[in-house]
PDB file of C-alpha atoms in Angstrom:
ATOM      1  CA  MET A   1       4.521  -9.316 -16.779  1.00  0.00           C
ATOM      2  CA  LYS A   2       3.409 -13.014 -16.980  1.00  0.00           C
ATOM      3  CA  THR A   3       2.506 -15.248 -14.750  1.00  0.00           C
ATOM      4  CA  LYS A   4       5.707 -16.965 -14.646  1.00  0.00           C
ATOM      5  CA  SER A   5       7.468 -13.913 -13.666  1.00  0.00           C
ATOM      6  CA  LEU A   6       4.643 -13.104 -11.582  1.00  0.00           C
ATOM      7  CA  LYS A   7       5.403 -16.493  -9.426  1.00  0.00           C
ATOM      8  CA  SER A   8       9.106 -15.580  -9.424  1.00  0.00           C
ATOM      9  CA  PHE A   9       8.298 -12.398  -8.397  1.00  0.00           C
ATOM     10  CA  LYS A  10       6.562 -13.440  -5.483  1.00  0.00           C
ATOM     11  CA  TRP A  11       9.326 -15.754  -4.663  1.00  0.00           C
ATOM     12  CA  ILE A  12      11.740 -13.224  -4.856  1.00  0.00           C
ATOM     13  CA  ILE A  13       9.788 -10.779  -2.702  1.00  0.00           C
ATOM     14  CA  TYR A  14       9.676 -13.853  -0.456  1.00  0.00           C
ATOM     15  CA  LEU A  15      13.213 -14.960  -0.277  1.00  0.00           C
ATOM     16  CA  ILE A  16      14.129 -10.710   0.527  1.00  0.00           C
ATOM     17  CA  TYR A  17      11.194 -10.654   4.066  1.00  0.00           C
ATOM     18  CA  ILE A  18      12.896 -13.920   4.924  1.00  0.00           C
ATOM     19  CA  PHE A  19      16.677 -12.994   4.539  1.00  0.00           C
ATOM     20  CA  SER A  20      15.700  -9.642   6.822  1.00  0.00           C
ATOM     21  CA  PHE A  21      13.704 -11.747   9.161  1.00  0.00           C
ATOM     22  CA  ILE A  22      17.034 -13.813   9.503  1.00  0.00           C
ATOM     23  CA  TYR A  23      19.165 -11.033  10.039  1.00  0.00           C
ATOM     24  CA  PHE A  24      16.989  -8.769  12.685  1.00  0.00           C
ATOM     25  CA  LEU A  25      17.234 -12.108  14.627  1.00  0.00           C
ATOM     26  CA  SER A  26      20.077 -12.528  14.458  1.00  0.00           C
ATOM     27  CA  ILE A  27      21.321  -8.569  15.439  1.00  0.00           C
ATOM     28  CA  ASN A  28      18.829  -8.680  18.256  1.00  0.00           C
ATOM     29  CA  GLU A  29      16.442  -6.221  16.079  1.00  0.00           C
ATOM     30  CA  LYS A  30      13.202  -8.056  17.400  1.00  0.00           C
ATOM     31  CA  GLY A  31      10.607  -4.808  16.893  1.00  0.00           C
ATOM     32  CA  LYS A  32      12.209  -5.107  12.760  1.00  0.00           C
ATOM     33  CA  ALA A  33      11.865  -8.671  12.549  1.00  0.00           C
ATOM     34  CA  PHE A  34       8.482  -8.690  13.672  1.00  0.00           C
ATOM     35  CA  ILE A  35       7.973  -5.792  10.841  1.00  0.00           C
ATOM     36  CA  CYS A  36       9.578  -8.155   8.298  1.00  0.00           C
ATOM     37  CA  PHE A  37       7.467 -10.962   9.007  1.00  0.00           C
ATOM     38  CA  VAL A  38       4.009  -8.458   9.403  1.00  0.00           C
ATOM     39  CA  SER A  39       5.064  -7.612   5.089  1.00  0.00           C
ATOM     40  CA  PHE A  40       5.910 -11.031   4.162  1.00  0.00           C
ATOM     41  CA  LEU A  41       1.939 -12.615   5.994  1.00  0.00           C
ATOM     42  CA  ILE A  42       0.778  -9.092   4.147  1.00  0.00           C
ATOM     43  CA  SER A  43       2.617 -10.139   0.880  1.00  0.00           C
ATOM     44  CA  PHE A  44       1.245 -13.720   0.858  1.00  0.00           C
ATOM     45  CA  ILE A  45      -2.207 -13.086   1.413  1.00  0.00           C
ATOM     46  CA  LEU A  46      -1.598 -10.597  -1.176  1.00  0.00           C
ATOM     47  CA  SER A  47      -0.728 -13.241  -3.299  1.00  0.00           C
ATOM     48  CA  LYS A  48      -3.285 -15.641  -2.382  1.00  0.00           C
ATOM     49  CA  PHE A  49      -6.121 -13.177  -3.521  1.00  0.00           C
ATOM     50  CA  TYR A  50      -3.725 -12.619  -6.240  1.00  0.00           C
ATOM     51  CA  PHE A  51      -3.073 -16.254  -7.625  1.00  0.00           C
ATOM     52  CA  ARG A  52      -7.112 -17.516  -6.840  1.00  0.00           C
ATOM     53  CA  ASN A  53      -8.084 -14.483  -9.029  1.00  0.00           C
ATOM     54  CA  PHE A  54     -10.248 -12.005  -6.201  1.00  0.00           C
ATOM     55  CA  LYS A  55     -11.604 -10.182  -8.615  1.00  0.00           C
ATOM     56  CA  VAL A  56     -10.056  -6.426  -6.012  1.00  0.00           C
ATOM     57  CA  VAL A  57      -6.394  -8.193  -6.366  1.00  0.00           C
ATOM     58  CA  ASP A  58      -5.764  -6.929  -9.824  1.00  0.00           C
ATOM     59  CA  LYS A  59      -2.412  -7.316 -11.702  1.00  0.00           C
ATOM     60  CA  PRO A  60      -1.405  -3.423 -11.473  1.00  0.00           C
ATOM     61  CA  LEU A  61      -2.164  -3.340  -7.369  1.00  0.00           C
ATOM     62  CA  TYR A  62      -0.781  -6.995  -6.778  1.00  0.00           C
ATOM     63  CA  VAL A  63       3.102  -5.435  -8.081  1.00  0.00           C
ATOM     64  CA  VAL A  64       2.529  -2.122  -6.894  1.00  0.00           C
ATOM     65  CA  GLY A  65       0.833  -3.067  -3.292  1.00  0.00           C
ATOM     66  CA  ASN A  66       4.151  -5.732  -3.441  1.00  0.00           C
ATOM     67  CA  LEU A  67       6.416  -3.179  -3.977  1.00  0.00           C
ATOM     68  CA  PHE A  68       5.071  -0.008  -1.782  1.00  0.00           C
ATOM     69  CA  ILE A  69       5.122  -3.204   1.234  1.00  0.00           C
ATOM     70  CA  VAL A  70       9.359  -3.512   0.478  1.00  0.00           C
ATOM     71  CA  LEU A  71       9.922   0.299   0.315  1.00  0.00           C
ATOM     72  CA  SER A  72       7.729   1.419   3.558  1.00  0.00           C
ATOM     73  CA  PHE A  73       7.771  -1.144   5.992  1.00  0.00           C
ATOM     74  CA  LEU A  74      11.069  -3.067   4.762  1.00  0.00           C
ATOM     75  CA  LEU A  75      13.581   0.054   2.930  1.00  0.00           C
ATOM     76  CA  GLY A  76      11.957   2.663   5.367  1.00  0.00           C
ATOM     77  CA  SER A  77      11.734   1.063   8.964  1.00  0.00           C
ATOM     78  CA  CYS A  78      14.188  -1.656   8.268  1.00  0.00           C
ATOM     79  CA  TYR A  79      16.660  -0.285   6.785  1.00  0.00           C
ATOM     80  CA  GLY A  80      16.156   3.401   7.813  1.00  0.00           C
ATOM     81  CA  LEU A  81      15.637   5.075   4.324  1.00  0.00           C
ATOM     82  CA  TYR A  82      12.825   7.495   6.466  1.00  0.00           C
ATOM     83  CA  ASP A  83      16.098   8.114   8.558  1.00  0.00           C
ATOM     84  CA  ILE A  84      18.584   9.127   5.097  1.00  0.00           C
ATOM     85  CA  PHE A  85      16.417  10.952   2.873  1.00  0.00           C
ATOM     86  CA  LYS A  86      13.444  12.891   5.140  1.00  0.00           C
ATOM     87  CA  SER A  87      11.367  13.434   1.787  1.00  0.00           C
ATOM     88  CA  TYR A  88      10.955   9.633   2.378  1.00  0.00           C
ATOM     89  CA  ASP A  89       8.317   9.447   4.456  1.00  0.00           C
ATOM     90  CA  SER A  90       5.990  12.065   2.156  1.00  0.00           C
ATOM     91  CA  ILE A  91       7.127  10.687  -1.321  1.00  0.00           C
ATOM     92  CA  LEU A  92       5.614   6.857   0.316  1.00  0.00           C
ATOM     93  CA  HIS A  93       2.583   8.012   1.941  1.00  0.00           C
ATOM     94  CA  PHE A  94       1.563  10.829  -1.642  1.00  0.00           C
ATOM     95  CA  LEU A  95       2.133   7.507  -3.661  1.00  0.00           C
ATOM     96  CA  SER A  96       0.114   5.367  -0.944  1.00  0.00           C
ATOM     97  CA  GLY A  97      -3.366   7.860  -2.034  1.00  0.00           C
ATOM     98  CA  PHE A  98      -2.333   6.737  -5.734  1.00  0.00           C
ATOM     99  CA  ILE A  99      -3.307   2.464  -4.370  1.00  0.00           C
ATOM    100  CA  THR A 100      -5.772   3.408  -1.705  1.00  0.00           C
ATOM    101  CA  VAL A 101      -7.423   5.074  -4.659  1.00  0.00           C
ATOM    102  CA  LYS A 102      -6.941   2.310  -7.033  1.00  0.00           C
ATOM    103  CA  ILE A 103      -8.032  -0.357  -3.946  1.00  0.00           C
ATOM    104  CA  GLY A 104     -11.352   2.115  -3.474  1.00  0.00           C
ATOM    105  CA  LEU A 105     -11.879   2.252  -7.263  1.00  0.00           C
ATOM    106  CA  ASN A 106     -11.587  -1.635  -8.066  1.00  0.00           C
ATOM    107  CA  ILE A 107     -14.103  -2.644  -4.706  1.00  0.00           C
ATOM    108  CA  LEU A 108     -16.651  -0.719  -6.927  1.00  0.00           C
ATOM    109  CA  ARG A 109     -15.667  -1.603  -9.801  1.00  0.00           C
ATOM    110  CA  TYR A 110     -16.367  -5.820  -8.117  1.00  0.00           C
ATOM    111  CA  ILE A 111     -19.676  -3.970  -6.772  1.00  0.00           C
ATOM    112  CA  PHE A 112     -20.722  -1.907  -9.489  1.00  0.00           C
ATOM    113  CA  VAL A 113     -18.935  -3.667 -12.542  1.00  0.00           C
ATOM    114  CA  SER A 114     -19.578  -0.110 -14.427  1.00  0.00           C
ATOM    115  CA  PRO A 115     -17.124   2.934 -14.600  1.00  0.00           C
ATOM    116  CA  PRO A 116     -19.258   6.218 -13.514  1.00  0.00           C
ATOM    117  CA  ARG A 117     -21.052   7.359 -16.627  1.00  0.00           C
ATOM    118  CA  ASN A 118     -22.507  10.663 -15.632  1.00  0.00           C
ATOM    119  CA  LEU A 119     -21.753  13.939 -13.629  1.00  0.00           C
ATOM    120  CA  LEU A 120     -23.803  12.194 -10.437  1.00  0.00           C
ATOM    121  CA  ASP A 121     -21.919   8.755 -10.330  1.00  0.00           C
ATOM    122  CA  LYS A 122     -18.627  10.778 -10.968  1.00  0.00           C
ATOM    123  CA  ILE A 123     -19.865  12.495  -7.735  1.00  0.00           C
ATOM    124  CA  LEU A 124     -19.993   9.801  -6.076  1.00  0.00           C
ATOM    125  CA  PHE A 125     -17.429   8.078  -7.309  1.00  0.00           C
ATOM    126  CA  PHE A 126     -14.839  10.731  -6.215  1.00  0.00           C
ATOM    127  CA  LEU A 127     -16.577  10.534  -3.034  1.00  0.00           C
ATOM    128  CA  VAL A 128     -16.891   7.320  -1.747  1.00  0.00           C
ATOM    129  CA  VAL A 129     -13.019   6.471  -3.453  1.00  0.00           C
ATOM    130  CA  PHE A 130     -11.776   9.551  -1.366  1.00  0.00           C
ATOM    131  CA  PHE A 131     -13.208   9.206   1.980  1.00  0.00           C
ATOM    132  CA  PHE A 132     -12.166   5.215   1.937  1.00  0.00           C
ATOM    133  CA  SER A 133      -8.328   6.799   0.762  1.00  0.00           C
ATOM    134  CA  LEU A 134      -8.916   9.034   3.827  1.00  0.00           C
ATOM    135  CA  GLY A 135      -9.857   5.663   5.805  1.00  0.00           C
ATOM    136  CA  VAL A 136      -7.050   3.872   5.074  1.00  0.00           C
ATOM    137  CA  SER A 137      -4.296   6.002   5.464  1.00  0.00           C
ATOM    138  CA  GLY A 138      -5.480   7.422   9.120  1.00  0.00           C
ATOM    139  CA  ILE A 139      -5.648   3.913   9.796  1.00  0.00           C
ATOM    140  CA  CYS A 140      -2.217   3.695   8.470  1.00  0.00           C
ATOM    141  CA  GLU A 141      -0.753   6.688  10.981  1.00  0.00           C
ATOM    142  CA  ILE A 142      -2.640   4.801  13.905  1.00  0.00           C
ATOM    143  CA  VAL A 143      -0.674   1.760  12.889  1.00  0.00           C
ATOM    144  CA  GLU A 144       2.616   4.312  13.443  1.00  0.00           C
ATOM    145  CA  TYR A 145       1.626   5.561  16.423  1.00  0.00           C
ATOM    146  CA  LEU A 146       1.366   2.177  18.079  1.00  0.00           C
ATOM    147  CA  LEU A 147       4.861   1.416  16.525  1.00  0.00           C
ATOM    148  CA  ASP A 148       6.066   4.486  17.591  1.00  0.00           C
ATOM    149  CA  THR A 149       4.554   3.619  21.293  1.00  0.00           C
ATOM    150  CA  TYR A 150       4.563  -0.181  21.634  1.00  0.00           C
ATOM    151  CA  LEU A 151       8.156  -0.691  19.622  1.00  0.00           C
ATOM    152  CA  ASN A 152      10.066   2.653  20.249  1.00  0.00           C
ATOM    153  CA  MET A 153       9.904   3.082  16.423  1.00  0.00           C
ATOM    154  CA  LYS A 154       9.593   6.412  15.783  1.00  0.00           C
ATOM    155  CA  THR A 155       8.139   6.433  12.744  1.00  0.00           C
ATOM    156  CA  GLN A 156       6.394   9.507  13.565  1.00  0.00           C
ATOM    157  CA  GLY A 157       9.116  11.712  13.341  1.00  0.00           C
ATOM    158  CA  GLY A 158       6.895  15.400  14.330  1.00  0.00           C
ATOM    159  CA  GLY A 159       4.015  14.117  15.917  1.00  0.00           C
ATOM    160  CA  LEU A 160       1.259  15.913  15.214  1.00  0.00           C
ATOM    161  CA  THR A 161       2.352  17.324  12.724  1.00  0.00           C
ATOM    162  CA  ASP A 162       4.018  14.634  10.977  1.00  0.00           C
ATOM    163  CA  THR A 163       1.092  12.601  10.959  1.00  0.00           C
ATOM    164  CA  MET A 164      -0.725  16.100   9.544  1.00  0.00           C
ATOM    165  CA  LYS A 165       1.727  16.205   6.630  1.00  0.00           C
ATOM    166  CA  ASP A 166       1.710  12.895   5.776  1.00  0.00           C
ATOM    167  CA  MET A 167      -2.608  12.536   5.231  1.00  0.00           C
ATOM    168  CA  ILE A 168      -2.292  15.823   3.236  1.00  0.00           C
ATOM    169  CA  TYR A 169       0.036  14.295   0.537  1.00  0.00           C
ATOM    170  CA  ALA A 170      -1.922  10.809   1.089  1.00  0.00           C
ATOM    171  CA  SER A 171      -5.216  13.060  -0.297  1.00  0.00           C
ATOM    172  CA  GLY A 172      -3.385  14.619  -2.471  1.00  0.00           C
ATOM    173  CA  GLY A 173      -2.039  11.387  -4.425  1.00  0.00           C
ATOM    174  CA  ALA A 174      -5.947  10.732  -3.921  1.00  0.00           C
ATOM    175  CA  ILE A 175      -7.031  13.010  -5.899  1.00  0.00           C
ATOM    176  CA  LEU A 176      -4.645  13.005  -8.002  1.00  0.00           C
ATOM    177  CA  MET A 177      -5.252   9.227  -9.219  1.00  0.00           C
ATOM    178  CA  ILE A 178      -9.376  10.108  -8.513  1.00  0.00           C
ATOM    179  CA  ILE A 179      -9.027  12.901 -11.365  1.00  0.00           C
ATOM    180  CA  TYR A 180      -7.246  10.393 -13.405  1.00  0.00           C
ATOM    181  CA  TYR A 181      -9.843   8.122 -13.435  1.00  0.00           C
ATOM    182  CA  LEU A 182     -12.499  10.184 -13.651  1.00  0.00           C
ATOM    183  CA  LYS A 183     -10.593  11.339 -17.044  1.00  0.00           C
ATOM    184  CA  LYS A 184     -10.424   7.903 -18.441  1.00  0.00           C
ATOM    185  CA  TYR A 185     -14.093   7.035 -17.802  1.00  0.00           C
ATOM    186  CA  SER A 186     -14.928  10.528 -19.367  1.00  0.00           C
ATOM    187  CA  ILE A 187     -18.036  10.413 -21.847  1.00  0.00           C
ATOM    188  CA  LYS A 188     -17.163  10.708 -24.657  1.00  0.00           C
TER     189      LYS A 188
END
């Protein structure tokens, strides 16, 4: 996508959140309106980072991150896709593993600049990015718990079982993405 297309993409995402926010307020769904507001804020911050050339947020992460927010928070939580498609939650948690690895990789690239070259570099890369991904997944589960506890959202359908499955799916996605990057940077 070119910069002009990305700016249009940004405004389309913003408008979706604004209209959804107004819609949920009009039907007295304050919890869902709050989620729309938080989603808008995350998207706004992500846009500021990307358009100001913050090195950790590159174009793929900007686009996929925004789409993930729409798919999970807005369509999943607010419009009920988690309830309509039972595997929707599992698919998004699996995809979150890819996204968190990309974030971890971008952070490592920003700090160290060069990709892993030898076996020790690859092992350290795997561990740092994998545990970063698990940490983000854990934070997501804490957010789900807080949404259930304070906003009565019912995001954790199966309680502990749901939490563990979500963590396993995110770990699976993370492992696949790490394998992809390790092969991409393999020694030739």
